[in-house]
Amino acid sequence: MPNPPASLQSSPATVVVHAGRPTRTPGGPLNPQLTLSSTFHAGGERVYARMANPTWDGFEALLGELEGGAALGFASGMAAACAALELVPAGARVLVPTRLYNGVSDRLADLAADGRVERVDVPVHDAAALAAAVATHRPALVWLESPTNPTLEVCDLRAAARAAHAVGALVVCDSTFATPLLQRPLALGCDIVVHSATKFLAGHSDVLLGAVVTADPELAARLHRIRTLTGGVPGTTESWLALRGVRTLALRLERAQATALDLAGRLAAHPAVARVRYPGLPGDPGHAVASAQMRGYGAMLSFETVGTGADAQAVCERVRLWVHATSLGGVESTLERRRQSPVESPEVPETLIRLSVGIEDAADLWADLAAALAPLAPG
């Protein structure tokens, strides 16, 4: 599937609209076709649907164009993450953030329990501590999130990649929160980017999909083989829906992150809020690094309430407009207290509430959140 004309490649906001489309021919379709077939006639480039499907091509071409590499779709974000972890040699060390997405954390715990990997936790937002841990433990793979889930810490990706490559380690960055419109980890030195395309890329809370992207042809071939042999292939309909969803990513993200910044400032001034975590705030510990390596600060933020975990949980249950649910990145705004999940890291504060800001009116979102916080305010 060809790239868009060169004149349309200058802006990611244009790429999301034009990349991954069929060749422009008179009478031809504007959009890729939904190919619902598990079997293909012999003699062509496609043999069986576990290896390739033409409907995947459009989504993969678009995401690859945005990230600057070759993209592979997967059945879910976890399938994509597990494929990247399969690259680690048996018994080798994997360096990971102290606080990271609990699904990846749980998978690493299982692998460590089986002796498959040795896990080393490090605060990835501390560049000096990260470099020291890499030099000491000499991992085979450094797993990064930036911003991290759910505490919104920011990792200096260029510095992390430089330290990791000095000991021969691969660098994987989960860039789900940032999306390729705000951050391009491959350009900052990372080897592989992982996305839960379920989230901002697809954007409508109706798709389960993941992706990996790499600019290294050898790594791309290895990841493709892992996908083929483990069967974590993307669904055809899901790939088609994700491609349709990503067409509006620039507009959705522009609106959502403007609202996120507004809400972060309001929350920081609220008497029921103990701390706000959002790299767009000048006082946030990750603000300087985020400003240097990102094109925007994103639509995710977290805050900690005063009081107890039960108090924070009650805030989530009092909202009426916000959707009290897990997951993120949809057009609707969602929130949840992450420690309500028994598998969430104990490193995450009990009162931390994660917000995924959607595209609703900012004043309406704040009114609902302020009303839910009001009973916690002192006085």
Coordinates of C-alpha atoms in Angstrom, one line a residue:
M1 CA 0.0 0.0 0.0
P2 CA 1.7 3.2 -1.1
N3 CA 2.6 6.2 1.0
P4 CA 0.8 9.5 0.5
P5 CA 2.2 12.0 -2.0
A6 CA 5.4 13.6 -0.6
S7 CA 3.7 17.0 -0.3
L8 CA 1.4 15.5 2.2
Q9 CA 4.0 14.0 4.5
S10 CA 5.2 17.2 6.3
S11 CA 2.6 17.2 9.1
P12 CA 1.4 14.2 11.2
A13 CA -2.1 15.7 11.2
T14 CA -2.1 15.2 7.4
V15 CA -0.5 11.8 7.5
V16 CA -3.2 10.4 9.7
V17 CA -5.8 11.4 7.1
H18 CA -3.9 10.3 3.9
A19 CA -1.5 7.4 4.7
G20 CA -2.6 3.8 4.4
R21 CA -5.1 4.3 1.5
P22 CA -5.2 2.4 -1.8
T23 CA -3.6 3.7 -4.9
R24 CA -5.6 6.5 -6.5
T25 CA -7.2 5.0 -9.6
P26 CA -10.3 6.2 -11.5
G27 CA -13.3 4.4 -10.0
G28 CA -11.2 2.9 -7.2
P29 CA -12.2 3.0 -3.6
L30 CA -10.9 5.7 -1.3
N31 CA -10.7 3.4 1.7
P32 CA -9.0 0.0 2.1
Q33 CA -11.4 -2.9 1.7
L34 CA -12.5 -5.2 4.5
T35 CA -11.1 -8.6 3.5
L36 CA -12.9 -11.3 5.5
S37 CA -11.0 -14.3 4.4
S38 CA -8.9 -16.8 6.2
T39 CA -7.7 -18.4 2.9
F40 CA -6.1 -17.1 -0.3
H41 CA -5.6 -18.7 -3.7
A42 CA -2.2 -20.3 -4.2
G43 CA 0.5 -18.6 -6.2
G44 CA 0.3 -15.1 -4.6
E45 CA 2.1 -13.2 -1.9
R46 CA -0.5 -14.2 0.7
V47 CA -0.8 -17.8 1.8
Y48 CA -2.9 -17.9 5.0
A49 CA -4.6 -15.2 7.1
R50 CA -2.3 -15.8 10.2
M51 CA 0.6 -14.5 8.1
A52 CA -1.0 -11.6 6.3
N53 CA -4.2 -9.9 5.4
P54 CA -4.6 -6.9 3.1
T55 CA -6.8 -5.1 5.6
W56 CA -3.9 -5.0 8.0
D57 CA -1.8 -3.2 5.5
G58 CA -3.5 0.2 5.7
F59 CA -3.3 0.5 9.5
E60 CA 0.3 -0.8 9.5
A61 CA 1.3 1.6 6.7
L62 CA -0.2 4.6 8.5
L63 CA 1.3 3.8 11.9
G64 CA 4.7 3.0 10.4
E65 CA 4.6 6.4 8.5
L66 CA 3.9 8.2 11.8
E67 CA 6.5 6.5 13.8
G68 CA 9.2 6.3 11.2
G69 CA 9.5 2.5 10.9
A70 CA 7.7 -0.7 10.0
A71 CA 4.6 -1.4 12.0
L72 CA 2.9 -4.8 12.9
G73 CA -0.6 -5.1 14.2
F74 CA -1.4 -7.5 17.1
A75 CA -4.6 -8.8 18.6
S76 CA -4.1 -6.5 21.7
G77 CA -1.7 -4.2 23.4
M78 CA -0.7 -7.1 25.6
A79 CA -0.1 -9.4 22.6
A80 CA 2.2 -6.7 21.2
A81 CA 4.0 -6.3 24.5
C82 CA 4.5 -10.0 24.9
A83 CA 5.9 -10.3 21.4
A84 CA 8.5 -7.7 22.3
L85 CA 9.4 -9.6 25.6
E86 CA 9.9 -12.7 23.5
L87 CA 13.0 -11.1 22.1
V88 CA 14.7 -11.5 25.5
P89 CA 17.2 -14.4 25.8
A90 CA 16.3 -17.0 28.4
G91 CA 17.6 -16.0 31.9
A92 CA 18.6 -12.5 30.8
R93 CA 17.7 -9.3 32.7
V94 CA 14.9 -6.9 31.9
L95 CA 15.0 -3.4 33.3
V96 CA 11.6 -1.9 33.9
P97 CA 10.0 1.2 35.5
T98 CA 9.2 1.0 39.2
R99 CA 5.6 1.9 38.3
L100 CA 4.4 0.6 34.9
Y101 CA 1.2 -0.8 33.3
N102 CA 0.1 -3.7 35.5
G103 CA -0.5 -6.1 32.6
V104 CA 3.1 -5.9 31.6
S105 CA 4.2 -6.0 35.2
D106 CA 2.2 -9.2 35.8
R107 CA 3.6 -10.9 32.7
L108 CA 7.1 -10.1 33.8
A109 CA 6.4 -11.5 37.2
D110 CA 5.3 -14.8 35.6
L111 CA 8.3 -14.9 33.4
A112 CA 10.6 -14.2 36.4
A113 CA 8.9 -16.9 38.5
D114 CA 9.6 -19.4 35.7
G115 CA 13.2 -18.3 35.5
R116 CA 12.7 -17.0 32.0
V117 CA 13.9 -13.5 32.8
E118 CA 15.3 -11.6 35.8
R119 CA 13.5 -8.4 36.5
V120 CA 15.1 -5.2 37.7
D121 CA 12.9 -2.2 38.7
V122 CA 14.2 1.4 38.4
P123 CA 12.7 4.8 38.5
V124 CA 12.9 5.6 34.8
H125 CA 12.2 9.3 35.3
D126 CA 15.5 9.6 37.1
A127 CA 18.1 9.6 34.3
A128 CA 21.1 9.2 36.6
A129 CA 19.5 6.3 38.5
L130 CA 18.5 4.6 35.2
A131 CA 22.0 5.0 33.7
A132 CA 23.5 3.6 36.9
A133 CA 21.1 0.6 36.9
V134 CA 21.9 -0.2 33.3
A135 CA 25.6 -0.1 33.9
T136 CA 25.4 -2.3 37.0
H137 CA 22.9 -4.9 35.8
R138 CA 23.7 -4.9 32.1
P139 CA 20.2 -5.9 31.0
A140 CA 19.3 -7.5 27.6
L141 CA 16.3 -5.2 27.3
V142 CA 15.3 -1.9 28.8
W143 CA 11.5 -1.5 28.9
L144 CA 10.3 2.1 29.1
E145 CA 7.0 3.9 29.4
S146 CA 6.8 7.7 28.9
P147 CA 4.7 9.1 30.3
T148 CA 4.3 6.1 32.7
N149 CA 1.0 4.5 33.5
P150 CA -0.6 5.6 35.8
T151 CA 1.7 8.1 37.5
L152 CA 2.6 10.2 34.5
E153 CA 6.4 10.2 35.0
V154 CA 8.5 11.2 32.1
C155 CA 11.6 9.3 31.0
D156 CA 14.4 11.0 29.0
L157 CA 14.2 8.6 26.1
R158 CA 17.4 9.8 24.4
A159 CA 19.5 9.4 27.5
A160 CA 17.9 6.0 28.4
A161 CA 18.6 4.7 24.9
R162 CA 22.2 5.9 24.9
A163 CA 22.8 4.2 28.3
A164 CA 21.1 1.0 27.2
H165 CA 23.0 0.8 23.8
A166 CA 26.3 1.2 25.6
V167 CA 25.8 -2.2 27.2
G168 CA 24.2 -3.8 24.1
A169 CA 20.6 -3.7 25.4
L170 CA 17.5 -3.3 23.3
V171 CA 15.2 -0.5 24.2
V172 CA 11.4 -0.8 24.0
C173 CA 9.1 2.2 24.7
D174 CA 5.4 1.9 25.4
S175 CA 4.2 5.2 23.9
T176 CA 0.5 4.6 24.2
F177 CA -0.1 7.7 26.3
A178 CA 1.8 10.0 24.0
T179 CA 0.8 8.5 20.6
P180 CA 3.1 9.1 17.6
L181 CA 1.6 12.6 17.2
L182 CA 3.2 13.8 20.4
Q183 CA 6.3 11.6 20.6
R184 CA 8.4 9.5 18.3
P185 CA 10.6 7.2 20.4
L186 CA 12.5 5.7 17.4
A187 CA 13.8 9.1 16.5
L188 CA 15.0 9.5 20.1
G189 CA 17.0 6.2 19.9
C190 CA 14.6 3.5 21.0
D191 CA 14.6 0.2 19.0
I192 CA 10.9 -0.7 19.3
V193 CA 7.7 1.2 20.1
V194 CA 4.7 -0.6 21.6
H195 CA 1.2 0.7 21.4
S196 CA -2.1 -0.4 22.8
A197 CA -4.0 0.8 19.7
T198 CA -7.2 0.1 21.6
K199 CA -6.6 3.5 23.2
F200 CA -6.0 6.8 21.5
L201 CA -5.2 5.4 18.1
A202 CA -8.6 3.7 17.5
G203 CA -10.1 6.2 19.9
H204 CA -13.7 5.0 20.2
S205 CA -13.7 2.3 22.9
D206 CA -14.8 -0.3 20.4
V207 CA -11.6 -2.0 19.3
L208 CA -9.1 -4.3 20.9
L209 CA -5.8 -4.0 19.1
G210 CA -2.0 -3.6 19.6
A211 CA 1.0 -2.7 17.5
V212 CA 4.8 -2.7 17.5
V213 CA 7.0 -0.5 15.3
T214 CA 10.7 -0.8 14.6
A215 CA 13.1 0.7 12.0
D216 CA 15.4 -2.3 12.2
P217 CA 14.5 -4.8 9.4
E218 CA 16.0 -7.7 11.4
L219 CA 13.9 -6.9 14.4
A220 CA 10.8 -6.5 12.2
A221 CA 11.3 -9.9 10.7
R222 CA 11.8 -11.5 14.2
L223 CA 8.6 -9.8 15.5
H224 CA 6.7 -10.9 12.4
R225 CA 7.8 -14.5 13.0
I226 CA 6.7 -14.3 16.7
R227 CA 3.3 -12.9 15.7
T228 CA 2.8 -15.7 13.1
L229 CA 3.9 -18.5 15.3
T230 CA 2.2 -17.4 18.5
G231 CA -1.0 -16.4 16.7
G232 CA -1.4 -13.0 18.2
V233 CA -2.6 -11.5 14.9
P234 CA -5.0 -8.6 14.7
G235 CA -8.6 -9.0 13.8
T236 CA -9.5 -7.9 10.3
T237 CA -12.5 -5.8 11.4
E238 CA -10.6 -4.4 14.3
S239 CA -7.8 -3.3 12.0
W240 CA -10.3 -1.6 9.7
L241 CA -12.0 0.2 12.6
A242 CA -8.7 1.3 14.0
L243 CA -7.6 2.8 10.7
R244 CA -10.9 4.7 10.5
G245 CA -10.5 5.9 14.1
V246 CA -7.0 7.1 13.7
R247 CA -8.1 9.5 10.8
T248 CA -9.4 11.9 13.5
L249 CA -6.5 11.4 16.0
A250 CA -5.1 14.9 15.5
L251 CA -8.4 16.6 16.1
R252 CA -9.3 14.4 19.1
L253 CA -5.9 14.8 20.7
E254 CA -5.8 18.6 20.2
R255 CA -9.2 19.0 21.9
A256 CA -8.5 16.5 24.7
Q257 CA -5.1 17.7 25.7
A258 CA -6.2 21.3 25.8
T259 CA -9.0 20.2 28.2
A260 CA -6.5 18.1 30.2
L261 CA -4.3 21.1 30.8
D262 CA -7.3 23.2 31.9
L263 CA -8.4 20.5 34.3
A264 CA -4.9 19.9 35.7
G265 CA -4.7 23.6 36.6
R266 CA -8.1 23.6 38.2
L267 CA -7.4 20.4 40.2
A268 CA -4.1 21.8 41.4
A269 CA -6.0 24.6 43.1
H270 CA -8.8 22.5 44.6
P271 CA -8.6 22.0 48.4
A272 CA -9.7 18.3 48.1
V273 CA -6.6 17.5 45.9
A274 CA -3.3 16.7 47.4
R275 CA -1.3 16.3 44.2
V276 CA -1.7 16.6 40.4
R277 CA 0.5 14.6 38.0
Y278 CA 0.5 16.1 34.6
P279 CA 3.7 17.0 32.6
G280 CA 2.0 20.0 31.1
L281 CA 2.1 21.9 34.4
P282 CA 5.3 24.0 34.8
G283 CA 5.8 22.7 38.3
D284 CA 5.6 19.0 37.3
P285 CA 8.9 17.0 37.7
G286 CA 8.6 15.8 34.1
H287 CA 7.8 19.2 32.6
A288 CA 11.3 20.0 31.3
V289 CA 12.0 16.6 29.7
A290 CA 8.5 16.4 28.2
S291 CA 8.8 19.9 26.7
A292 CA 12.1 18.8 25.1
Q293 CA 11.0 15.5 23.6
M294 CA 7.2 15.8 23.1
R295 CA 5.1 17.9 20.8
G296 CA 2.4 18.2 23.5
Y297 CA 1.6 16.9 27.0
G298 CA -1.2 14.5 26.2
A299 CA -4.7 13.8 27.4
M300 CA -3.9 11.7 30.5
L301 CA -3.5 13.0 34.0
S302 CA -3.6 11.7 37.5
F303 CA -4.4 13.3 40.8
E304 CA -4.4 12.3 44.4
T305 CA -7.2 13.3 46.7
V306 CA -6.9 14.1 50.4
G307 CA -8.2 11.5 52.8
T308 CA -8.2 7.7 52.2
G309 CA -8.5 5.3 49.3
A310 CA -12.2 4.9 50.2
D311 CA -12.6 8.7 49.9
A312 CA -11.0 8.7 46.4
Q313 CA -13.2 5.7 45.4
A314 CA -16.2 7.6 46.4
V315 CA -15.2 10.5 44.1
C316 CA -15.2 8.1 41.2
E317 CA -18.6 6.8 42.1
R318 CA -20.2 10.2 42.5
V319 CA -19.4 11.5 38.9
R320 CA -22.3 11.6 36.5
L321 CA -20.7 12.7 33.2
W322 CA -17.3 11.1 33.5
V323 CA -17.4 7.4 32.9
H324 CA -16.2 5.3 35.8
A325 CA -14.3 2.6 33.9
T326 CA -10.9 1.2 33.2
S327 CA -9.1 1.7 29.8
L328 CA -8.5 5.1 28.3
G329 CA -8.1 7.1 25.1
G330 CA -11.8 7.1 23.9
V331 CA -13.8 10.2 22.9
E332 CA -15.6 9.9 26.2
S333 CA -13.8 11.0 29.4
T334 CA -13.1 8.2 31.9
L335 CA -11.7 7.9 35.4
E336 CA -10.8 5.3 37.9
R337 CA -8.9 4.8 41.2
R338 CA -6.1 2.5 40.0
R339 CA -5.5 0.8 43.4
Q340 CA -9.1 -0.6 43.3
S341 CA -7.5 -3.3 41.1
P342 CA -5.9 -6.0 43.2
V343 CA -3.1 -6.3 40.6
E344 CA -2.1 -2.6 40.7
S345 CA 1.4 -1.9 42.0
P346 CA 1.6 -1.0 45.7
E347 CA 3.9 1.8 44.5
V348 CA 0.8 3.6 43.2
P349 CA -0.8 5.8 45.9
E350 CA -4.1 4.6 47.3
T351 CA -5.8 7.9 46.5
L352 CA -4.6 8.2 43.0
I353 CA -7.3 8.7 40.4
R354 CA -6.3 8.4 36.7
L355 CA -8.2 10.6 34.2
S356 CA -8.5 10.0 30.5
V357 CA -9.8 13.2 29.0
G358 CA -12.1 13.0 26.0
I359 CA -13.6 15.5 23.7
E360 CA -16.6 16.8 25.7
D361 CA -17.0 20.4 26.7
A362 CA -14.3 21.3 29.3
A363 CA -16.7 23.3 31.5
D364 CA -19.1 20.4 31.7
L365 CA -16.3 18.0 32.7
W366 CA -15.0 20.3 35.4
A367 CA -18.5 20.9 36.8
D368 CA -19.0 17.2 37.2
L369 CA -15.6 16.6 38.7
A370 CA -15.8 19.5 41.1
A371 CA -19.2 18.3 42.3
A372 CA -17.8 14.8 43.0
L373 CA -14.8 16.4 44.9
A374 CA -16.9 18.8 46.9
P375 CA -17.7 16.5 49.9
L376 CA -13.9 16.0 50.4
A377 CA -13.0 19.7 50.6
P378 CA -12.1 20.8 54.1
G379 CA -14.3 23.2 56.0

